[in-house]
Coordinates of C-alpha atoms in Angstrom, one line a residue:
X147 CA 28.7 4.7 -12.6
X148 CA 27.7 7.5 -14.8
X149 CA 24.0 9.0 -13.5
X150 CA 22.0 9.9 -16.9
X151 CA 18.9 12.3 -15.4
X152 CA 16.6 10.6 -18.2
X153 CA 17.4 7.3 -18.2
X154 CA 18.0 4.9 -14.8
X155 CA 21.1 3.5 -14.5
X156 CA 19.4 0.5 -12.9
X157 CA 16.2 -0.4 -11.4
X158 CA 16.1 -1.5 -7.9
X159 CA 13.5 -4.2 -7.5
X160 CA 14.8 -6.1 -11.0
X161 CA 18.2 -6.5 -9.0
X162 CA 16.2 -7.4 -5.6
X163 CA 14.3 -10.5 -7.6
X164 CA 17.1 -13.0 -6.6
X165 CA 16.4 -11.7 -2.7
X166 CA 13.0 -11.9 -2.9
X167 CA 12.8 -15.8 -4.6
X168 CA 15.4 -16.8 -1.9
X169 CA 13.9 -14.8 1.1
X170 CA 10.2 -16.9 0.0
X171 CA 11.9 -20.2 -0.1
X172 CA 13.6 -18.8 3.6
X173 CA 10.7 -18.0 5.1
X174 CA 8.6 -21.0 3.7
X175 CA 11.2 -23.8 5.1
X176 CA 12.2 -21.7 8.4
X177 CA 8.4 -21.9 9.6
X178 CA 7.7 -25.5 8.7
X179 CA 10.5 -26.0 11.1
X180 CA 8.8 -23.9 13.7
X181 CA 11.5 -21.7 14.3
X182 CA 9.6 -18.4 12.6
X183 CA 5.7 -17.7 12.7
X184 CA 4.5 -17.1 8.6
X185 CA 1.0 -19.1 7.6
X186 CA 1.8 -20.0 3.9
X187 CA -1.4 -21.6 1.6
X188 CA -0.3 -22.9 -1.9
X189 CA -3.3 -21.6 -3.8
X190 CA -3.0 -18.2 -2.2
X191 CA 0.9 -18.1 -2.8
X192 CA 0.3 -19.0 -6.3
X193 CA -2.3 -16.2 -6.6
X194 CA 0.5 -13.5 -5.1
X195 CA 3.4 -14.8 -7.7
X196 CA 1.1 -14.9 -10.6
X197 CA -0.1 -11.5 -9.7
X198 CA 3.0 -10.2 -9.5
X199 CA 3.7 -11.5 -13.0
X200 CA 0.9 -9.9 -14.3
X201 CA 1.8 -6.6 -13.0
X202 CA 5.5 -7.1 -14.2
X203 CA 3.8 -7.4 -17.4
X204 CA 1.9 -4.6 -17.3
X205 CA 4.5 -2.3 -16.1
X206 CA 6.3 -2.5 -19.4
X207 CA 2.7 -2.3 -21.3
X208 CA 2.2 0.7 -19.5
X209 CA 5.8 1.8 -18.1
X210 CA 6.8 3.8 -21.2
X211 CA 4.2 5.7 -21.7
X212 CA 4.3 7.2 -17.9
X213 CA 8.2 7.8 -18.6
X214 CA 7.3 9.6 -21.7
X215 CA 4.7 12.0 -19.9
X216 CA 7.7 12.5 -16.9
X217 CA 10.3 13.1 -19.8
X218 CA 8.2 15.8 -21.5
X219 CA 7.0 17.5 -18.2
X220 CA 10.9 17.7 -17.0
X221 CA 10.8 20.2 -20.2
X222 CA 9.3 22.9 -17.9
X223 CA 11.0 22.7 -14.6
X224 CA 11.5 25.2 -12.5
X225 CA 15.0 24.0 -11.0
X226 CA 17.9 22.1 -12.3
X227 CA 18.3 19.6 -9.9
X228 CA 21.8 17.2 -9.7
X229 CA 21.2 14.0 -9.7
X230 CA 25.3 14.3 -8.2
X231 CA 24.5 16.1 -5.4
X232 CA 24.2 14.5 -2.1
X233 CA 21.6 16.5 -0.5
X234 CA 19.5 16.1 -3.7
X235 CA 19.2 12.1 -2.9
X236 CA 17.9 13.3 0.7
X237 CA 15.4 15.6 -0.5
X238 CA 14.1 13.5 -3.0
X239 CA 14.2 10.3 -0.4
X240 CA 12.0 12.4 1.7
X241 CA 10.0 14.1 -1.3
X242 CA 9.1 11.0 -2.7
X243 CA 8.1 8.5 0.2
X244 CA 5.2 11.9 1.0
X245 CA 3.6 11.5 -2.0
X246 CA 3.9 7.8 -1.8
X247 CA 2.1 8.3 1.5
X248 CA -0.5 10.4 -0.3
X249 CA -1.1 8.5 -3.3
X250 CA -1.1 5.1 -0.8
X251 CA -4.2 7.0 1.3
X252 CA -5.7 7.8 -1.7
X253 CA -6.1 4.5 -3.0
X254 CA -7.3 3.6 0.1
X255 CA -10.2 6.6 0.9
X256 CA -11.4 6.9 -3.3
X257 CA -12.9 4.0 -4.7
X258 CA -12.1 4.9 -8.4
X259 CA -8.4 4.0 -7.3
X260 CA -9.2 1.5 -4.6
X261 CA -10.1 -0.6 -7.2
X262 CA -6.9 -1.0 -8.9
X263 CA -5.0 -1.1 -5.5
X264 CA -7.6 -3.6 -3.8
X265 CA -6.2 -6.7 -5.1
X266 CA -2.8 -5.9 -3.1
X267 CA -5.2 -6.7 0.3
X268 CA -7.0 -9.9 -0.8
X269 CA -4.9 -12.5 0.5
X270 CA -6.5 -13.6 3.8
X271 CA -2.8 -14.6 4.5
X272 CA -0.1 -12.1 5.7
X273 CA 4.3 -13.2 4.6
X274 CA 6.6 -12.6 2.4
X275 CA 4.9 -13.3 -0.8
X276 CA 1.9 -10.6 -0.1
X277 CA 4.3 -8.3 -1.0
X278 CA 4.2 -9.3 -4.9
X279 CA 0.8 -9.0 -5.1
X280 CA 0.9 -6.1 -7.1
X281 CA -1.3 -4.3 -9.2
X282 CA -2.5 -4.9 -13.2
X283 CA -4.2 -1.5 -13.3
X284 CA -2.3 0.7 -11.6
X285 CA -0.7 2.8 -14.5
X286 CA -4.7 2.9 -16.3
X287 CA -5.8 5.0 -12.8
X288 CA -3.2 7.2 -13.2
X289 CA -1.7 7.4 -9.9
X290 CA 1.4 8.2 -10.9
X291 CA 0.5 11.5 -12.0
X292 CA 0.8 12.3 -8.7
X293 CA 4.5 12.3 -8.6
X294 CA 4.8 14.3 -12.1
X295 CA 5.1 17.4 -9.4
X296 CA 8.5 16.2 -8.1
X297 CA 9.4 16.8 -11.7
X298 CA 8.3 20.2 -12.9
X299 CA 10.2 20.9 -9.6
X300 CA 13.1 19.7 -11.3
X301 CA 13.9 16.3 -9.9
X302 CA 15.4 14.2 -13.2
X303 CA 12.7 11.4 -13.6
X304 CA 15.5 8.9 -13.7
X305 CA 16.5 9.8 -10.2
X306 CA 12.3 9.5 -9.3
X307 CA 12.6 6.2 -10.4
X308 CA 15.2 4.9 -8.6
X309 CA 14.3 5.9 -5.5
X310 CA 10.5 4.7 -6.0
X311 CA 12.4 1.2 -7.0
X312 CA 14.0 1.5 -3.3
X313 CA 10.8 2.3 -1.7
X314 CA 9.1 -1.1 -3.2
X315 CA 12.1 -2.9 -2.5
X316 CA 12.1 -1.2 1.4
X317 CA 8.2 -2.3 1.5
X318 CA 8.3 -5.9 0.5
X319 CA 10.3 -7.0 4.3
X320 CA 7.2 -5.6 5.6
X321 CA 5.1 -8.3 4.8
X322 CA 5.8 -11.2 7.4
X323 CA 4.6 -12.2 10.9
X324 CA 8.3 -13.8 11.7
X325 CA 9.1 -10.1 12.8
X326 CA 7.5 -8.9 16.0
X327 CA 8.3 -5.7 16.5
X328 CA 12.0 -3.9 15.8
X329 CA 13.6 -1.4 18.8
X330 CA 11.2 1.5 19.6
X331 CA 13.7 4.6 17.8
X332 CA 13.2 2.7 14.4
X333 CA 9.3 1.6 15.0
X334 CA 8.9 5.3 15.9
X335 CA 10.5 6.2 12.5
X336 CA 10.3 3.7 10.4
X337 CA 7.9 1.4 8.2
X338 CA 8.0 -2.0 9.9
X339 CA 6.2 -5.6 9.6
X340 CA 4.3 -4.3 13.0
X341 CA 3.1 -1.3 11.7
X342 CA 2.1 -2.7 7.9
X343 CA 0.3 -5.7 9.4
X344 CA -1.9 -2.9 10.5
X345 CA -2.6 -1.4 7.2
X346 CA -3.3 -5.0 6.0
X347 CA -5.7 -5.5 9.1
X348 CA -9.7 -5.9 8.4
X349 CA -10.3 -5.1 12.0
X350 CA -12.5 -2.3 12.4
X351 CA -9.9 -1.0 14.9
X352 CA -7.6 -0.8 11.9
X353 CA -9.0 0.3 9.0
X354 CA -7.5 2.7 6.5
X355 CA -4.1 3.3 8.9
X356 CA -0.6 3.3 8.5
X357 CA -0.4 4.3 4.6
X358 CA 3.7 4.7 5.1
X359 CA 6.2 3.6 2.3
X360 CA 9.3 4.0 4.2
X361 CA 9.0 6.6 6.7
X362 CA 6.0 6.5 10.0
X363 CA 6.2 9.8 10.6
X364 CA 3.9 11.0 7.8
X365 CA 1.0 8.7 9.7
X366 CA 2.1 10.5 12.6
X367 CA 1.4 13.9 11.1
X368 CA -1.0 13.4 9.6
X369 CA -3.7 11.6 12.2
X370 CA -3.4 8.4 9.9
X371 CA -1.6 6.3 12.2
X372 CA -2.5 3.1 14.6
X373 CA -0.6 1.2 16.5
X374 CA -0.7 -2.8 16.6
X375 CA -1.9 -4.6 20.1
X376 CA -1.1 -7.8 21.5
X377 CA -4.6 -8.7 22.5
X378 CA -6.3 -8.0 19.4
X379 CA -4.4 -10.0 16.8
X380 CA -5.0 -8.3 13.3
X381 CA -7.4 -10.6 10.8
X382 CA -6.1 -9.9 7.4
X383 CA -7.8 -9.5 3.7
X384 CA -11.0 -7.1 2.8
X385 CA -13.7 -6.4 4.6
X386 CA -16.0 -8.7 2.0
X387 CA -13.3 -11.5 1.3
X388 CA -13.4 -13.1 -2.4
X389 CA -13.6 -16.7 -1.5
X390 CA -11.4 -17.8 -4.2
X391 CA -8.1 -17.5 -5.9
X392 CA -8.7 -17.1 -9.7
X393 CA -6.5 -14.1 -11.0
X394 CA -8.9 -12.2 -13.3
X395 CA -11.1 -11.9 -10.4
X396 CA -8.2 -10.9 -7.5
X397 CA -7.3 -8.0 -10.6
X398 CA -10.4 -7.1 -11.9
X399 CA -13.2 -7.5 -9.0
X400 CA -13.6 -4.0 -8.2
X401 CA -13.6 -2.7 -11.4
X402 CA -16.4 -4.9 -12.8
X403 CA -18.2 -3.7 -8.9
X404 CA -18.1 0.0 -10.4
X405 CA -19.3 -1.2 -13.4
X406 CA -22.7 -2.5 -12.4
X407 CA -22.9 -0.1 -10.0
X408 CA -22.7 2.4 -12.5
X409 CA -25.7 1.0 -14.7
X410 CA -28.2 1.5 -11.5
X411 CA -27.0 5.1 -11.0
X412 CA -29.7 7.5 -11.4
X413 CA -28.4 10.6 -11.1
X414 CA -24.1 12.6 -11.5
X415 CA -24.0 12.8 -7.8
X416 CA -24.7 9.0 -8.1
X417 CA -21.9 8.7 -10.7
X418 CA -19.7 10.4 -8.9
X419 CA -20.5 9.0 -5.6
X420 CA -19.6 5.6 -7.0
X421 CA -16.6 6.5 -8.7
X422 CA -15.1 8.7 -6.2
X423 CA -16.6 8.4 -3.0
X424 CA -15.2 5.8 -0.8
X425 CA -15.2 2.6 -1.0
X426 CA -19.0 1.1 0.0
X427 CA -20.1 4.2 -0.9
X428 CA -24.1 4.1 -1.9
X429 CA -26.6 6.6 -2.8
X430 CA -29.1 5.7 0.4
X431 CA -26.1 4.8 2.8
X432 CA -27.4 1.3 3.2
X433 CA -23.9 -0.1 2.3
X434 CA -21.0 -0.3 4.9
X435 CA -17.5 2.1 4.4
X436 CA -14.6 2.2 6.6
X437 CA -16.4 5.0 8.2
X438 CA -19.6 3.3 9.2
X439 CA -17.6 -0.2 10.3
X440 CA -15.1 2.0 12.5
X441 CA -18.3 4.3 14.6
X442 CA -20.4 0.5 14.9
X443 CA -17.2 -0.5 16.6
X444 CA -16.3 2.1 18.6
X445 CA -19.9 2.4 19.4
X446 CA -19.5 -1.0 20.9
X447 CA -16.6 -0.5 22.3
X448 CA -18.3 2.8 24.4
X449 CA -21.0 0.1 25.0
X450 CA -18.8 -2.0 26.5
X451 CA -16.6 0.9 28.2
X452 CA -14.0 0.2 26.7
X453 CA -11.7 2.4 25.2
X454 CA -11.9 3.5 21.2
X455 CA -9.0 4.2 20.9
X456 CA -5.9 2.9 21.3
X457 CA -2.9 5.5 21.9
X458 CA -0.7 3.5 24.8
X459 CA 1.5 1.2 24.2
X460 CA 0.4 -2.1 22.2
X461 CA 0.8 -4.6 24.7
X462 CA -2.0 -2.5 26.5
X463 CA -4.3 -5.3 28.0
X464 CA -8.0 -4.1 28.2
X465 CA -9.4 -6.7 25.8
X466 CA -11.2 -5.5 23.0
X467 CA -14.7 -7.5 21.8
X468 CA -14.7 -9.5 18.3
X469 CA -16.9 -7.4 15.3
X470 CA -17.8 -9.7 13.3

């Protein structure tokens, strides 16, 4: 197979779609037979699919464009990188699951690109089919400029794409309950179903944790990581759960949030606040963030003496009280 620098030779998650339709359907029939744990809801499937539809669709709305911007910025790199060359494919697989990690906090910690990354959270259910619900907006917040660095470095944009294609088609067996936990070399390394129920956690406990595409170690690093106990089960959606499972409102919720918020704002650091500060963010504090729910938990936590923090191992049994 013949590697062109500007153009993928093929695009990992269109050739995973067979696996992921057939690993549904799996997973589906496996726990109505008990023999596998995964809570399935047919409206809130539905929602998932048709949201991943809807971001297909806007991928190729938006898709050539971003590939443009990468093809004229690989004009002015510094290094001419082969897309041949073994150790290129490791430095790129490393490369491009940091900023994966980066751009994943930052969608998490920023509210201007919370809002196009929200939707991925709203399902109040945790399997196989969370995994397609994917963005509409994604390419309008510009996230992706963030790895438009990898190729002024002189990575060849086809070779960024394929391996972002294998680090969404690495993430999506991360989304089930059927897996516990995998041997402790590979949870100390790796992504896994343990550590990205976590991330998908509303527990206060959990919050903003475990941004990882492939790799763990960057949570590790960079004080971002949280391990998952046995006794405090993670409860999954948004902190302020929708309530219902029409599309437009799954995609575009956030979005219209900033929007009215925007109309009350009085001053630029208002603005500002409410487009870039975090999510909850208001100009008199009255309104909860990740920040606030975390220190009234761990304030109750101290109140109960209890532990804050959890860094032994997660079958640790000191039992930690509900937060409503």
């Amino acid at each position: 197979m013949t590697l062109d620098p500007l153009k993928p030779a093929f695009d990992p998650v269109t050739l995973a779609i067979p696996i992921f339709v057939l690993t549904i359907i799996g997973e589906i029939v496996l726990a109505r037979m008990g023999r596998i744990k995964a809570n399935y809801e047919a409206r809130d499937t539905a929602t998932s699919l048709f949201m991943g539809l809807g971001s297909t669709v806007a991928g190729l709305l938006t898709g050539g464009a971003i590939f443009a911007v990468s093809l004229w910025a690989y004009q002015y790199r510094l290094f001419d990188i082969p897309m041949t060359a073994w150790w290129a494919w490791i430095a790129i697989f490393f490369l491009e699951d940091l900023v994966y990690y980066l751009f994943h906090r930052l969608a998490h910690e920023r509210r201007f690109w919370w809002a196009s990354h929200v939707n991925h959270h709203t399902s109040q259910h945790y399997n196989l089919s969370t995994a397609l619900r994917q963005t509409w907006t994604g390419g309008l917040a510009g996230t992706w400029l963030l790895w438009v660095p990898l190729v002024l470095l002189g990575f060849p944009p086809a070779m960024i794409a394929i391996q972002k294609g294998i680090s969404l088609v690495y993430q999506y067996w991360v989304h089930t309950e059927a897996v516990r936990r995998m041997p402790a070399w590979f949870e100390a390394v790796f992504n896994t179903p343990s550590h990205h129920r976590v991330h998908h956690a509303r527990n206060p406990r959990y919050l903003d944790s475990n941004y990882a595409g492939i790799l763990i170690i960057w949570d590790r690093m960079f004080g971002t990581f949280v391990v998952e106990r046995d006794d405090e089960p993670c409860r999954y959606g948004i902190v302020r759960n929708l309530g219902d499972f029409n599309i437009l409102r799954v995609a575009f919720h956030e979005w219209m949030a900033i929007g009215r918020d925007l109309v009350t704002a009085r001053s630029v650091r208002d603005v500002l606040g409410y487009l870039f500060g975090p999510p909850g963010w208001s100009p008199d504090g009255s309104r909860d963030t990740s920040k606030t729910l975390k220190a009234r938990w761990a304030a109750s936590q101290a109140a109960a003496g209890l532990p804050a923090a959890s860094p032994g191992p997660p079958e640790a049994k000191d039992p930690a009280p509900a937060v409503p």
